[in-house]
XYZ file of C-alpha atoms in Angstrom:
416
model
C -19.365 -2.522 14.188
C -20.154 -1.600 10.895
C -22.115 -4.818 9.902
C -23.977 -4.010 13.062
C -24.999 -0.211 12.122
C -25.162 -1.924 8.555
C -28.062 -3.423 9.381
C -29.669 -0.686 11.507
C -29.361 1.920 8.410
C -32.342 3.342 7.211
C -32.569 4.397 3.051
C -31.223 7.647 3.695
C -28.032 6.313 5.663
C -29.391 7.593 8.758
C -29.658 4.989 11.632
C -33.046 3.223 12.288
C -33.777 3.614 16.355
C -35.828 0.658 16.335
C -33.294 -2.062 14.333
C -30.147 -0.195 16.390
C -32.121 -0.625 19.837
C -32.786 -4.510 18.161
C -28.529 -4.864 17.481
C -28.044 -3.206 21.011
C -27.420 -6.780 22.268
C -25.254 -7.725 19.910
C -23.060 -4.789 20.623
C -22.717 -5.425 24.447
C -21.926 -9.177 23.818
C -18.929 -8.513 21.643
C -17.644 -5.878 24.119
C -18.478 -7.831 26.925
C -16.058 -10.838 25.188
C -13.638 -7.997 23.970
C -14.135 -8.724 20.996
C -14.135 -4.783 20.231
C -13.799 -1.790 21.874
C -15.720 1.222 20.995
C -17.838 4.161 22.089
C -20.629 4.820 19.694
C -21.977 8.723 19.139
C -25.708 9.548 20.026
C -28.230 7.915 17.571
C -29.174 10.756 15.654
C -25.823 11.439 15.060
C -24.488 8.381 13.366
C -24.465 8.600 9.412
C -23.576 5.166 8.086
C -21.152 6.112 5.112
C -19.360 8.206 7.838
C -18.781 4.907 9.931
C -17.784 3.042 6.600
C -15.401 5.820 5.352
C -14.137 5.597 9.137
C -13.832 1.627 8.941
C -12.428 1.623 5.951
C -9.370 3.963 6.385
C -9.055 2.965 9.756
C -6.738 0.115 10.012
C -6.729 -0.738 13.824
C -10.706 0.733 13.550
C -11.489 -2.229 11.378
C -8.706 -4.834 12.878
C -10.259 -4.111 16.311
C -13.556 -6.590 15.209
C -10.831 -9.664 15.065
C -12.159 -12.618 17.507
C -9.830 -15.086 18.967
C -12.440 -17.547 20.261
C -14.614 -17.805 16.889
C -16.212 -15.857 13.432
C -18.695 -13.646 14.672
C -20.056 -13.704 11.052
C -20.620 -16.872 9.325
C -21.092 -17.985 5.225
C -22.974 -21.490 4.942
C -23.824 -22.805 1.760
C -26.439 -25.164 3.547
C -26.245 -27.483 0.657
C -24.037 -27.812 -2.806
C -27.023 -28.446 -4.932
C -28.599 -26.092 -7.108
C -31.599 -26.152 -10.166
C -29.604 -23.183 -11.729
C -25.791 -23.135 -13.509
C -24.771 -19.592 -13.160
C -21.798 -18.571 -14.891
C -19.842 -17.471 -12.081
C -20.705 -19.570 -8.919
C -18.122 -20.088 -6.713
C -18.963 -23.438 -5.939
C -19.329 -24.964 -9.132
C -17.056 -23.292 -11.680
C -13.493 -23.367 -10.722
C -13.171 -26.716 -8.624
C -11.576 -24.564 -5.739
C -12.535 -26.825 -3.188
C -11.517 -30.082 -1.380
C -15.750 -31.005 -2.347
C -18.658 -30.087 -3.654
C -20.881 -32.171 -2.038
C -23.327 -31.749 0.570
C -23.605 -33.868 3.623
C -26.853 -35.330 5.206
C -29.520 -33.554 6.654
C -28.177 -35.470 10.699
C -24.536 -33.747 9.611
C -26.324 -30.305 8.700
C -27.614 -30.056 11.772
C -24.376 -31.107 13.478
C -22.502 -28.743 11.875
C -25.607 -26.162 12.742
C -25.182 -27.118 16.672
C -21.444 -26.406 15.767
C -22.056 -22.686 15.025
C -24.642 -22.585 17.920
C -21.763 -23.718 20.336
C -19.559 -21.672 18.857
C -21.445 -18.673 19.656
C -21.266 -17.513 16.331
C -23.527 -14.112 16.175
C -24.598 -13.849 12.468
C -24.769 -16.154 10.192
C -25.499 -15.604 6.351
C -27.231 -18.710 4.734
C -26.608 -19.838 1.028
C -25.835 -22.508 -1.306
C -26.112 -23.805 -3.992
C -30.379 -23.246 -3.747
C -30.649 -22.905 -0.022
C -34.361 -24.225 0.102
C -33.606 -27.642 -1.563
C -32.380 -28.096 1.647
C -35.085 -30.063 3.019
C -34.744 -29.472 6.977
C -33.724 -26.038 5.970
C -36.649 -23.974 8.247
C -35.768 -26.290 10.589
C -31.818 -25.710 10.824
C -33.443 -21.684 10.964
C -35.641 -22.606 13.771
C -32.894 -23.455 16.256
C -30.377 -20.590 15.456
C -33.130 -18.242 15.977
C -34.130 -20.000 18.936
C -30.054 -19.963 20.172
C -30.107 -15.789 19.572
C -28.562 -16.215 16.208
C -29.367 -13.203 13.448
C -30.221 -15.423 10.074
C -30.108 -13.944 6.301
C -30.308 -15.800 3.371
C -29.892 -15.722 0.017
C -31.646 -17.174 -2.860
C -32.223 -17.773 -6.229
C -35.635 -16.987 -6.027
C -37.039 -19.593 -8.458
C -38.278 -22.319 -6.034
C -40.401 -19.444 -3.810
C -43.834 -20.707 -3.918
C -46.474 -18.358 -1.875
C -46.225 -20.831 0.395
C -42.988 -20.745 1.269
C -42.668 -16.593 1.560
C -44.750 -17.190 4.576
C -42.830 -20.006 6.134
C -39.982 -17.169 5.989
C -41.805 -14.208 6.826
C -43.236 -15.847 9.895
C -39.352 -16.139 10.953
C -38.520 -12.416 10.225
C -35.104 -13.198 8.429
C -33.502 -10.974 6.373
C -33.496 -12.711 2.170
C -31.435 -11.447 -0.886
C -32.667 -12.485 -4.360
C -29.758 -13.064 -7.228
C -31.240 -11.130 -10.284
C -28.055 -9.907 -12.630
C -30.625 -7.877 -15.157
C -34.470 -6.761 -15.748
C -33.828 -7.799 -18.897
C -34.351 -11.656 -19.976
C -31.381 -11.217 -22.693
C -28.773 -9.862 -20.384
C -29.501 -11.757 -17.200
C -29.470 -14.939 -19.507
C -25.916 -14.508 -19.837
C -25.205 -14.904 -16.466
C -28.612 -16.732 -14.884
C -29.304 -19.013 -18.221
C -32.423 -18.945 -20.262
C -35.528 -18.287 -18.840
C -34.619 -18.065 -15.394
C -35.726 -13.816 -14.776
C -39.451 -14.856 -14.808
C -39.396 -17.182 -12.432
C -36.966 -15.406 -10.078
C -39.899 -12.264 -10.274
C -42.261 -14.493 -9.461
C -40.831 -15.391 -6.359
C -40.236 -12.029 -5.366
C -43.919 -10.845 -5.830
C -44.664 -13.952 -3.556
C -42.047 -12.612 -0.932
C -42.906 -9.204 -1.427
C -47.026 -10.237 -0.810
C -46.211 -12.399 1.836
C -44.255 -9.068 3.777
C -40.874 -10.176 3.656
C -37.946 -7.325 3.212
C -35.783 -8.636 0.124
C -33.076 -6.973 -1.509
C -32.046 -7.994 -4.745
C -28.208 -8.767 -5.290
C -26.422 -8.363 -7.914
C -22.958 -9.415 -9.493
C -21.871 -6.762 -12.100
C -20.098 -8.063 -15.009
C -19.381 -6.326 -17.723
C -22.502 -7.451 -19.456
C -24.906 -5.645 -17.146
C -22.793 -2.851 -15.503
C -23.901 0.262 -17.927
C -27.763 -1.466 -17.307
C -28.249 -0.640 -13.256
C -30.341 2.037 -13.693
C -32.923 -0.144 -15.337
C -32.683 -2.531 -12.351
C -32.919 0.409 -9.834
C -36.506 0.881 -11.360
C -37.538 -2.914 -11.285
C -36.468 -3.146 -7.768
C -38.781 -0.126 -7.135
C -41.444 -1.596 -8.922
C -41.389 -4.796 -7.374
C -41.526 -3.432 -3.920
C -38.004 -4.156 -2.679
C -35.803 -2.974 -0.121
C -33.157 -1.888 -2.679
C -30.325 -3.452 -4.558
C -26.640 -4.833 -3.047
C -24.595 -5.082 -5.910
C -21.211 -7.699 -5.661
C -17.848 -7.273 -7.182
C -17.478 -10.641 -9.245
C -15.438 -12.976 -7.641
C -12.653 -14.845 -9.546
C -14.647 -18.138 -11.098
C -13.386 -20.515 -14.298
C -9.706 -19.384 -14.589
C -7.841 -16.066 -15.120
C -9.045 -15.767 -18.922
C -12.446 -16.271 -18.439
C -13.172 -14.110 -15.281
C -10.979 -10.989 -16.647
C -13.554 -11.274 -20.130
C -16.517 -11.548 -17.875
C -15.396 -8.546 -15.173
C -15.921 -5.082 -15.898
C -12.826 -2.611 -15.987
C -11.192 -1.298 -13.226
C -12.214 2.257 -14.073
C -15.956 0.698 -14.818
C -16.060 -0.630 -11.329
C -14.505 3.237 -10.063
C -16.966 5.091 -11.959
C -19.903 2.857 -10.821
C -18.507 3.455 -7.497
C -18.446 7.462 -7.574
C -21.365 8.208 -10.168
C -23.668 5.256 -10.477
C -24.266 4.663 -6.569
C -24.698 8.343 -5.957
C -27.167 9.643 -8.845
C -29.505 5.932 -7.793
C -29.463 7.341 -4.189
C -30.809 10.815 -5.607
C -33.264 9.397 -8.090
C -34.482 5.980 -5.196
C -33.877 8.155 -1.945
C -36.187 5.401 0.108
C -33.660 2.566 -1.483
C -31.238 1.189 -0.085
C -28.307 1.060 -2.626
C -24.760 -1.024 -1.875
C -21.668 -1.369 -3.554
C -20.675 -4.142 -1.542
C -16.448 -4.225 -1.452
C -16.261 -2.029 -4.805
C -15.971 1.208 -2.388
C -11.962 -0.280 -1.539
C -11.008 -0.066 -4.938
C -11.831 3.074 -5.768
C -8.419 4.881 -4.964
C -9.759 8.071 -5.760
C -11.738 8.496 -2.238
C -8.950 6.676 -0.368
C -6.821 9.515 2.110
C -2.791 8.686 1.627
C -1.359 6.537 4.319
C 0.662 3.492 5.556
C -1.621 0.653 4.067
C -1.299 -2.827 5.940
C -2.094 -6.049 3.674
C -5.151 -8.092 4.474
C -7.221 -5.027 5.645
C -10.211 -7.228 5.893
C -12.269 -9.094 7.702
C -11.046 -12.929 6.346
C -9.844 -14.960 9.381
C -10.362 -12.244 11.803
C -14.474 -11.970 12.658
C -15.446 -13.836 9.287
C -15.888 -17.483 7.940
C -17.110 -19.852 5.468
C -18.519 -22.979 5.783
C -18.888 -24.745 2.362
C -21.698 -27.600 1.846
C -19.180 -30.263 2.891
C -18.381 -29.154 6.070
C -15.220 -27.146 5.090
C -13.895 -24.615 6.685
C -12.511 -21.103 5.204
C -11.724 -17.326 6.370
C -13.725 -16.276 3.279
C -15.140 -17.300 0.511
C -12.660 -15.896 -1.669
C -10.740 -17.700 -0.032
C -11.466 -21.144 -0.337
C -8.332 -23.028 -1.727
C -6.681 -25.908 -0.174
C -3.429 -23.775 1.250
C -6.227 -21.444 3.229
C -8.488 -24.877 4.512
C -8.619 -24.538 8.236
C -10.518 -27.753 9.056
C -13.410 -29.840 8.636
C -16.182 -28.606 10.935
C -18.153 -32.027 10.673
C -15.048 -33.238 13.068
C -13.549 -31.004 15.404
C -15.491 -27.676 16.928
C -15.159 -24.162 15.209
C -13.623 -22.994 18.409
C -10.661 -25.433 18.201
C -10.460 -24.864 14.300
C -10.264 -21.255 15.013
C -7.754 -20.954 17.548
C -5.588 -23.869 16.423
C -5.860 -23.091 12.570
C -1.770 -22.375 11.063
C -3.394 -21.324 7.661
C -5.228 -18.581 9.727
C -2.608 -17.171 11.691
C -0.339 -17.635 8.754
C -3.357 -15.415 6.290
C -3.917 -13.404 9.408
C -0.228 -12.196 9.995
C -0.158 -10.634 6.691
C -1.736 -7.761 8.767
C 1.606 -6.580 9.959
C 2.889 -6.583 6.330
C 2.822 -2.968 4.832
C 1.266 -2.999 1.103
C 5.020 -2.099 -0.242
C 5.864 -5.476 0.664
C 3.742 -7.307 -2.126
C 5.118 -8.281 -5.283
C 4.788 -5.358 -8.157
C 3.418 -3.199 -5.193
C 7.039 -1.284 -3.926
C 7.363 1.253 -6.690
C 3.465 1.486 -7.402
C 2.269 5.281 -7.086
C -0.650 3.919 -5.698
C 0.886 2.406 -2.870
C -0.063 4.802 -0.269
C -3.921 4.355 -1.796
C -4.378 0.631 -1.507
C -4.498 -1.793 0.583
C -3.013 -4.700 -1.940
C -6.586 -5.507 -3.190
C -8.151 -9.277 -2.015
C -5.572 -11.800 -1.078
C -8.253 -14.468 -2.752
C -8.143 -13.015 -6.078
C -4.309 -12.574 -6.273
C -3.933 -16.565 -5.275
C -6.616 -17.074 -7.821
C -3.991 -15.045 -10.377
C -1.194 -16.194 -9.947
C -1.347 -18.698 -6.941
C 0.905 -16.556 -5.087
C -1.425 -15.177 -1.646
C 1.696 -12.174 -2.114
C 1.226 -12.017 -5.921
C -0.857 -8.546 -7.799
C -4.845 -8.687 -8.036
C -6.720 -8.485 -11.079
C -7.864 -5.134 -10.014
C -4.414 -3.885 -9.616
C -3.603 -0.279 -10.994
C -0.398 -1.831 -12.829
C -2.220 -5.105 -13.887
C -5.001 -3.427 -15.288
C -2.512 -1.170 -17.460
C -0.640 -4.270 -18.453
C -3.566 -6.360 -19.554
C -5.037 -2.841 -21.642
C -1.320 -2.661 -23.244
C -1.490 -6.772 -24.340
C -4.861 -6.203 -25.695
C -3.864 -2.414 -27.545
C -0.530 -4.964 -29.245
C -3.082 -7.549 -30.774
């Protein structure tokens, strides 16, 4: 439900009648299959953060959404290839997965009738550089045509005017990576060079009538920098700014110097968010899954593990046809099949590593390692599963964003 009303907001949180009336269908489809079941409030009455406080501490609210027949939402990286080498991609850096390859344009579109038959409701395209994909409007074509919502995500670079109005003449949904609106800092993460072409692209998109937002991964390099990029998204005529946690990339060493501090992330989360909403009130303004580790606005209670939507209404497809319950988690213990084989159906409801990930849902937080004595026990949910088997290779073991970690790892560096 709340990627639905997600994508109905309006800038000031409120609901948009004519996007909710659009999702309408959506909503009846996933009751109709029981996927959920839920009673919404009169329009004009629905206030998005309410719905994602609700979600969020919740735990059957949010573990309703869980399909047995397939993901409702879907990652794709379309293809593996890429003209950029960003620091932290997930597909490139830490040799996670079984491939990095990308399979023929006939498989794409195999594994693209897969998701259609699959009945798959959303699906979220990306890469690599989605658009060296050649029979990429193509693959877009037929899951619009099949009743399939499409986003995408690019790097922006390769956007000629041209091709903005291939994609606004489809009326999807795009996000733009830029890390920085400054050339020094978003080289760090983007490489050399890469800022001015990525504009370009979205004055093309932007011309051409297509509603971006930018996304961005906060590191520690452009964290204290936001506001700067709240005023460049404004300027360029954007829809606002989605900014991601960084996901674990390169090993444990490299991510923790690239990630910004637990209490960075906390106090982007309570101050940073709220003061760009006052000063950009027609913005829209995300802090993606930061929100669930900020303890602080988190009511006391009996958390569950795995309070998320991995395995339960969410996938990811990589470029070679693999198939995940997130992105985050896409090691070899969590692979749940090769969708260039066998249907997403079968993979689904046949899968042992996504029961096995998906059973952690009856295990209370107290049950993790490091987590039974924690006083933040009855604040957290145990933090992402991914990241802990990135830190340890334990799916049990502590996150990198874990209260007691985080004091640990200040306590080594304090000794040196």
């Amino acid at each position: 439900m709340f990627a639905l009303l997600e994508a109905a907001r309006s800038a000031n949180g409120v609901i948009d009648q004519s996007m909710f009336t659009k999702h309408a269908r959506h909503l009846s489809i996933l009751k109709r299959f029981r996927f959920i079941d839920f009673s919404l409030p009169p329009i004009e009455q629905i206030n998005i953060s309410d719905v994602t406080k609700n979600l969020i501490f919740n735990p059957s609210g949010r573990l309703s959404l869980t399909s047995n027949t397939a993901p409702i939402n879907v990652i794709w990286a379309i293809t593996g290839a890429c003209n950029l080498k960003c620091l932290y991609c997930f597909p490139e850096c830490s040799g996670n997965y079984r491939q990095v390859s990308s399979v023929s344009d006939d498989m794409v579109f195999k594994i693209a009738k897969n998701i259609v038959d699959a009945k798959v409701l959303f699906v979220r395209i990306s890469g690599g550089e989605a658009l060296l994909r050649r029979n990429l409007f193509e693959i877009i074509d037929y899951f619009i045509a099949n009743n399939i919502e499409v986003t995408m995500v690019s790097n922006g670079t390769l956007i000629t005017p041209q091709i903005a109005k291939q994609i606004a003449s489809r009326d999807i949904r795009m996000g733009v990576s830029v890390d920085s609106c400054n050339e020094d800092i978003n080289a760090l993460t983007r490489g050399k060079g890469v800022l001015a072409r990525t504009s370009e692209g979205i004055r093309n998109l932007v011309c051409a009538g297509v509603k971006i937002n930018l996304t961005t991964v906060l590191t520690k390099h452009n964290i204290h920098h936001v506001e700067e990029l709240a005023q460049f998204s404004d300027s360029m005529g954007t829809a606002g700014i989605t900014f991601q946690e960084l996901v674990p990339f390169g090993n444990p060493d490299i991510y923790l110097n690239s990630k910004p501090s637990l209490q960075e992330e906390n106090e982007f989360h309570l101050r940073t968010i709220p003061k760009l909403r006052s000063l950009y009130p027609h913005l829209n303004f995300s802090d993606g899954e930061l929100f669930s580790y900020c303890f602080e606005t988190r009511p006391e209670r009996e958390y569950k593990v795995m309070e998320c939507q991995a395995g339960s209404r969410f996938a990811y497809i990589d470029s070679s046809g693999n198939f995940y319950p997130c992105t985050s988690l896409a090691y070899e213990p969590f692979w749940m099949g090769d969708v260039t084989t066998h249907s997403i159906a079968e993979l689904w409801a046949t899968s042992t590593a996504r029961k096995e990930l998906r059973s952690l849902c009856e295990k209370a937080v107290t049950k993790l390692k490091g987590c039974g004595n924690c006083d933040y026990s009855k604040r957290c949910a145990g933090g992402c599963r991914g990241e802990a088997y990135f830190m340890s290779k334990d799916v049990l073991g502590q996150t990198a964003r874990c209260y007691e970690v985080t004091k640990s790892i200040l306590a080594e560096v304090a000794s040196r």
